[in-house]
Amino acid sequence: MYLADYHIHTKYSFDGYEQIEDICNMAMKRGINEIALTDHMDIFSDKPYESILDCDSLYQDIERAKIEFDGKLIIRKGVELGQPQANPAESRKFMEKYSLDFIIGSIHNIKDDIDVYEYDFKQLDCNEVYREYLMCLSELTVNYNFDVLGHLTYPLRYIYQKEHKRVDLKLFEAQFRELFKKVIERGKGIEVNTSGLLQPMNETMPPLSIIKLYKECGGEIITVGSDAHKIGQIGTTIKQGQELLKEAGFQYITIFENRKPSFKKI
């Protein structure tokens, strides 16, 4: 089995901790063949992109790691681009300056630059929050540049964590079908984010039912990522994620180089 962890954060993310060299050594120890380093470039309505992430230092460190680990570990230069629609001009500046291997398009902040994890779900209609979230993903898909959409069920992590409630995703099947149609038409894909397997929700984002729906809609491009922020999380759930892909009918995972997808048999 070819193992690729395509969602890892380093010390350069605002919520990251680890040195790139340590990440690479742990990936090798865990039997990972390929990683994508995808630090947060969250776009805010009132901040320049440079204030979010020290891109120059990060990408210089990645280039050094590529040389150091050449022939032992494949390292892809990536980013997790959060809600670019919050400030299209700043998002565009970032995209024009840096050449990357891989971009995860994510939504963390639905509106007013507030991350979903800060929501008080006791005061909110959880179904309505998730409906809005899917609308934001749809806008990202149609109007912005990315390779895969990240953690499609991100709000569900915090709804369960805070309220021990599970949203019925069957209520959103039509929205998912429309979203996947747009993703596929653009030649893009989705990720299976396995971090939820280590959290109270105990499921991937998205779960198996939505992975199967993506396959049914004709989806082919799909990555697996641990969303690791700490060294102990790297690669731990990648095999489980790939087994879910097999269960959903996928025979291949997707990897990227210079933003071009290729496929490795599971």
Coordinates of C-alpha atoms in Angstrom, one line a residue:
M1 CA 0.0 0.0 0.0
Y2 CA 1.4 3.4 -1.0
L3 CA 0.9 5.7 2.0
A4 CA 0.6 9.5 1.4
D5 CA -0.4 11.9 4.2
Y6 CA -1.6 15.0 2.4
H7 CA -2.6 17.3 5.2
I8 CA 0.2 18.2 7.7
H9 CA 0.9 21.4 9.7
T10 CA 4.3 22.6 10.8
K11 CA 5.4 25.2 13.4
Y12 CA 4.6 27.8 10.8
S13 CA 0.9 27.4 11.2
F14 CA -0.6 29.5 14.0
D15 CA -1.7 26.3 15.7
G16 CA 1.3 24.2 14.7
Y17 CA 4.2 23.0 16.8
E18 CA 6.6 20.8 14.9
Q19 CA 9.9 21.3 13.0
I20 CA 9.8 20.1 9.4
E21 CA 12.8 17.8 9.9
D22 CA 11.0 16.1 12.8
I23 CA 7.9 15.7 10.8
C24 CA 9.8 14.1 8.0
N25 CA 11.6 11.7 10.3
M26 CA 8.3 10.7 11.9
A27 CA 6.7 10.1 8.6
M28 CA 9.5 7.8 7.6
K29 CA 9.3 6.0 10.9
R30 CA 5.5 5.4 10.3
G31 CA 6.2 4.0 6.8
I32 CA 4.7 7.0 4.9
N33 CA 6.0 7.3 1.3
E34 CA 4.9 10.9 0.6
I35 CA 3.7 13.9 2.5
A36 CA 2.3 17.3 1.7
L37 CA 3.0 20.2 4.1
T38 CA -0.1 22.3 4.1
D39 CA 0.2 25.1 6.6
H40 CA -2.7 27.5 7.2
M41 CA -3.1 30.4 4.9
D42 CA -6.4 31.6 6.3
I43 CA -7.7 34.6 4.5
F44 CA -9.3 37.4 6.7
S45 CA -11.3 40.4 5.5
D46 CA -9.1 42.9 7.2
K47 CA -5.6 41.3 7.2
P48 CA -2.8 41.1 4.6
Y49 CA -1.9 37.5 3.8
E50 CA 1.7 38.0 4.9
S51 CA 0.5 38.5 8.5
I52 CA -1.0 35.0 8.5
L53 CA 2.0 32.8 7.4
D54 CA 5.7 33.4 6.9
C55 CA 5.7 31.9 3.5
D56 CA 9.2 32.8 2.5
S57 CA 10.8 31.0 5.5
L58 CA 8.3 28.1 5.3
Y59 CA 9.0 27.3 1.6
Q60 CA 12.7 27.8 2.0
D61 CA 12.7 25.2 4.8
I62 CA 10.6 22.8 2.6
E63 CA 13.1 23.1 -0.2
R64 CA 15.9 22.3 2.2
A65 CA 14.0 19.3 3.5
K66 CA 13.5 18.0 -0.1
I67 CA 17.2 17.9 -0.5
E68 CA 17.9 16.4 2.9
F69 CA 15.3 13.6 2.4
D70 CA 15.8 13.0 -1.3
G71 CA 15.3 9.4 -2.1
K72 CA 13.8 8.6 1.3
L73 CA 10.6 10.6 1.5
I74 CA 8.7 12.6 -1.1
I75 CA 7.8 16.1 0.2
R76 CA 5.2 18.3 -1.5
K77 CA 5.0 22.0 -1.0
G78 CA 1.4 22.8 -0.2
V79 CA -1.0 25.1 1.6
E80 CA -4.4 25.0 3.3
L81 CA -6.1 28.0 1.8
G82 CA -8.9 29.0 4.1
Q83 CA -12.0 30.9 2.8
P84 CA -10.3 32.9 0.0
Q85 CA -13.7 34.6 -0.6
A86 CA -13.2 36.6 2.6
N87 CA -10.7 38.8 0.8
P88 CA -10.2 37.9 -2.9
A89 CA -7.5 40.5 -3.4
E90 CA -5.3 39.1 -0.7
S91 CA -5.9 35.5 -1.8
R92 CA -5.0 36.5 -5.3
K93 CA -1.7 38.1 -4.2
F94 CA -0.7 35.0 -2.4
M95 CA -1.5 32.7 -5.3
E96 CA 0.4 34.9 -7.8
K97 CA 3.6 35.0 -5.7
Y98 CA 4.1 31.3 -4.8
S99 CA 4.3 28.2 -7.0
L100 CA 3.0 25.1 -5.1
D101 CA 2.5 21.4 -5.6
F102 CA -0.9 21.2 -3.8
I103 CA -3.7 23.4 -2.4
I104 CA -6.4 22.4 0.0
G105 CA -9.4 24.8 -0.3
S106 CA -11.0 25.0 3.1
I107 CA -13.7 26.9 5.0
H108 CA -13.1 27.6 8.7
N109 CA -14.8 30.9 8.9
I110 CA -18.4 31.1 7.5
K111 CA -18.8 34.8 8.1
D112 CA -17.3 37.8 10.1
D113 CA -13.9 36.1 10.3
I114 CA -15.1 33.8 13.1
D115 CA -14.0 30.2 13.1
V116 CA -16.8 27.7 13.5
Y117 CA -15.0 26.2 16.5
E118 CA -15.9 29.4 18.4
Y119 CA -19.6 29.0 17.8
D120 CA -22.0 28.5 20.7
F121 CA -24.2 25.8 19.2
K122 CA -26.7 26.0 22.0
Q123 CA -27.8 29.3 20.5
L124 CA -27.8 28.1 16.9
D125 CA -29.7 25.8 14.5
C126 CA -27.0 23.3 13.7
N127 CA -28.6 22.3 10.4
E128 CA -28.7 25.9 9.3
V129 CA -25.0 26.4 10.2
Y130 CA -24.1 23.4 8.1
R131 CA -26.3 24.5 5.2
E132 CA -24.4 27.8 5.2
Y133 CA -21.1 26.0 5.4
L134 CA -21.9 24.0 2.3
M135 CA -22.9 27.2 0.5
C136 CA -19.5 28.6 1.3
L137 CA -17.8 25.5 0.0
S138 CA -19.8 25.9 -3.2
E139 CA -18.7 29.5 -3.7
L140 CA -15.1 28.5 -3.1
T141 CA -15.5 25.7 -5.7
V142 CA -16.9 27.9 -8.4
N143 CA -14.8 31.0 -8.0
Y144 CA -11.4 30.2 -6.5
N145 CA -8.3 28.1 -7.1
F146 CA -7.6 24.9 -5.3
D147 CA -6.9 21.2 -5.9
V148 CA -9.1 19.5 -3.3
L149 CA -11.8 20.7 -0.9
G150 CA -10.8 20.1 2.7
H151 CA -12.7 18.5 5.6
L152 CA -16.2 18.8 4.1
T153 CA -17.9 18.2 7.5
Y154 CA -15.7 20.5 9.6
P155 CA -18.6 22.0 11.7
L156 CA -19.8 18.5 12.7
R157 CA -16.5 18.1 14.7
Y158 CA -17.5 20.9 17.0
I159 CA -21.2 20.3 17.0
Y160 CA -20.5 16.8 18.4
Q161 CA -17.7 17.9 20.6
K162 CA -19.7 20.7 22.3
E163 CA -23.3 19.3 22.1
H164 CA -22.9 15.6 21.5
K165 CA -25.2 15.9 18.5
R166 CA -24.9 14.4 15.1
V167 CA -26.2 16.2 12.0
D168 CA -28.2 14.0 9.6
L169 CA -26.3 14.3 6.4
K170 CA -29.1 12.8 4.4
L171 CA -30.8 16.2 4.7
F172 CA -28.1 17.7 2.6
E173 CA -27.8 15.1 -0.2
A174 CA -29.0 17.4 -2.9
Q175 CA -26.5 20.1 -1.8
F176 CA -23.7 17.5 -1.8
R177 CA -24.7 16.3 -5.3
E178 CA -24.6 19.8 -6.6
L179 CA -21.3 20.6 -4.9
F180 CA -19.7 17.4 -6.3
K181 CA -21.0 18.2 -9.8
K182 CA -19.2 21.6 -9.6
V183 CA -16.0 20.0 -8.2
I184 CA -15.9 17.4 -10.9
E185 CA -16.6 19.9 -13.7
R186 CA -13.6 21.9 -12.6
G187 CA -11.3 18.9 -12.5
K188 CA -10.9 19.2 -8.8
G189 CA -11.3 16.7 -5.9
I190 CA -12.0 16.3 -2.2
E191 CA -9.9 15.1 0.8
V192 CA -10.7 12.5 3.3
N193 CA -9.5 14.1 6.5
T194 CA -8.8 11.4 9.1
S195 CA -8.3 13.6 12.1
G196 CA -11.8 13.0 13.3
L197 CA -10.9 9.3 14.0
L198 CA -8.7 10.6 16.9
Q199 CA -11.4 12.9 18.2
P200 CA -14.8 12.4 20.0
M201 CA -16.7 12.3 16.7
N202 CA -14.8 9.2 15.7
E203 CA -15.3 9.5 12.0
T204 CA -13.5 10.9 9.0
M205 CA -14.5 14.3 7.4
P206 CA -16.4 13.5 5.4
P207 CA -17.7 10.1 6.6
L208 CA -18.0 7.0 4.5
S209 CA -21.6 7.8 3.3
I210 CA -20.4 11.1 1.7
I211 CA -17.3 9.5 0.3
K212 CA -19.6 6.9 -1.4
L213 CA -21.8 9.7 -2.7
Y214 CA -18.8 11.5 -4.2
K215 CA -17.9 8.2 -6.0
E216 CA -21.4 7.8 -7.2
C217 CA -21.4 11.3 -8.6
G218 CA -18.3 10.4 -10.7
G219 CA -15.6 11.7 -8.4
E220 CA -12.1 10.4 -8.9
I221 CA -9.6 12.9 -7.4
I222 CA -9.3 12.2 -3.7
T223 CA -6.5 12.6 -1.1
V224 CA -6.1 11.3 2.4
G225 CA -4.7 13.6 5.2
S226 CA -4.2 13.3 8.9
D227 CA -4.5 17.1 9.5
A228 CA -1.6 16.5 12.0
H229 CA -0.6 19.5 14.1
K230 CA 1.6 17.4 16.5
I231 CA 4.2 14.9 15.8
G232 CA 2.3 12.0 17.2
Q233 CA -0.6 12.4 14.8
I234 CA 1.4 12.1 11.6
G235 CA 0.4 9.2 9.5
T236 CA -1.5 7.4 12.3
T237 CA -4.8 7.1 10.6
I238 CA -3.8 7.1 6.9
K239 CA -4.2 3.4 6.4
Q240 CA -7.7 3.6 7.9
G241 CA -8.6 6.4 5.5
Q242 CA -7.4 4.4 2.5
E243 CA -9.4 1.4 3.7
L244 CA -12.5 3.6 3.7
L245 CA -11.7 4.7 0.2
K246 CA -11.6 1.0 -0.8
E247 CA -14.9 0.4 0.9
A248 CA -16.4 3.3 -1.1
G249 CA -15.2 1.8 -4.4
F250 CA -12.0 3.8 -5.0
Q251 CA -9.0 1.9 -6.2
Y252 CA -6.5 4.8 -6.2
I253 CA -5.5 7.7 -4.0
T254 CA -4.4 11.0 -5.6
I255 CA -1.1 12.7 -5.3
F256 CA 0.1 16.0 -6.7
E257 CA 3.2 17.6 -8.2
N258 CA 3.1 21.2 -9.5
R259 CA -0.7 21.1 -9.1
K260 CA -1.1 18.2 -11.4
P261 CA -2.8 15.1 -10.1
S262 CA -1.6 11.5 -10.6
F263 CA -2.8 8.3 -9.0
K264 CA -1.4 5.5 -6.8
K265 CA -3.1 2.2 -6.3
I266 CA -4.4 1.6 -2.8

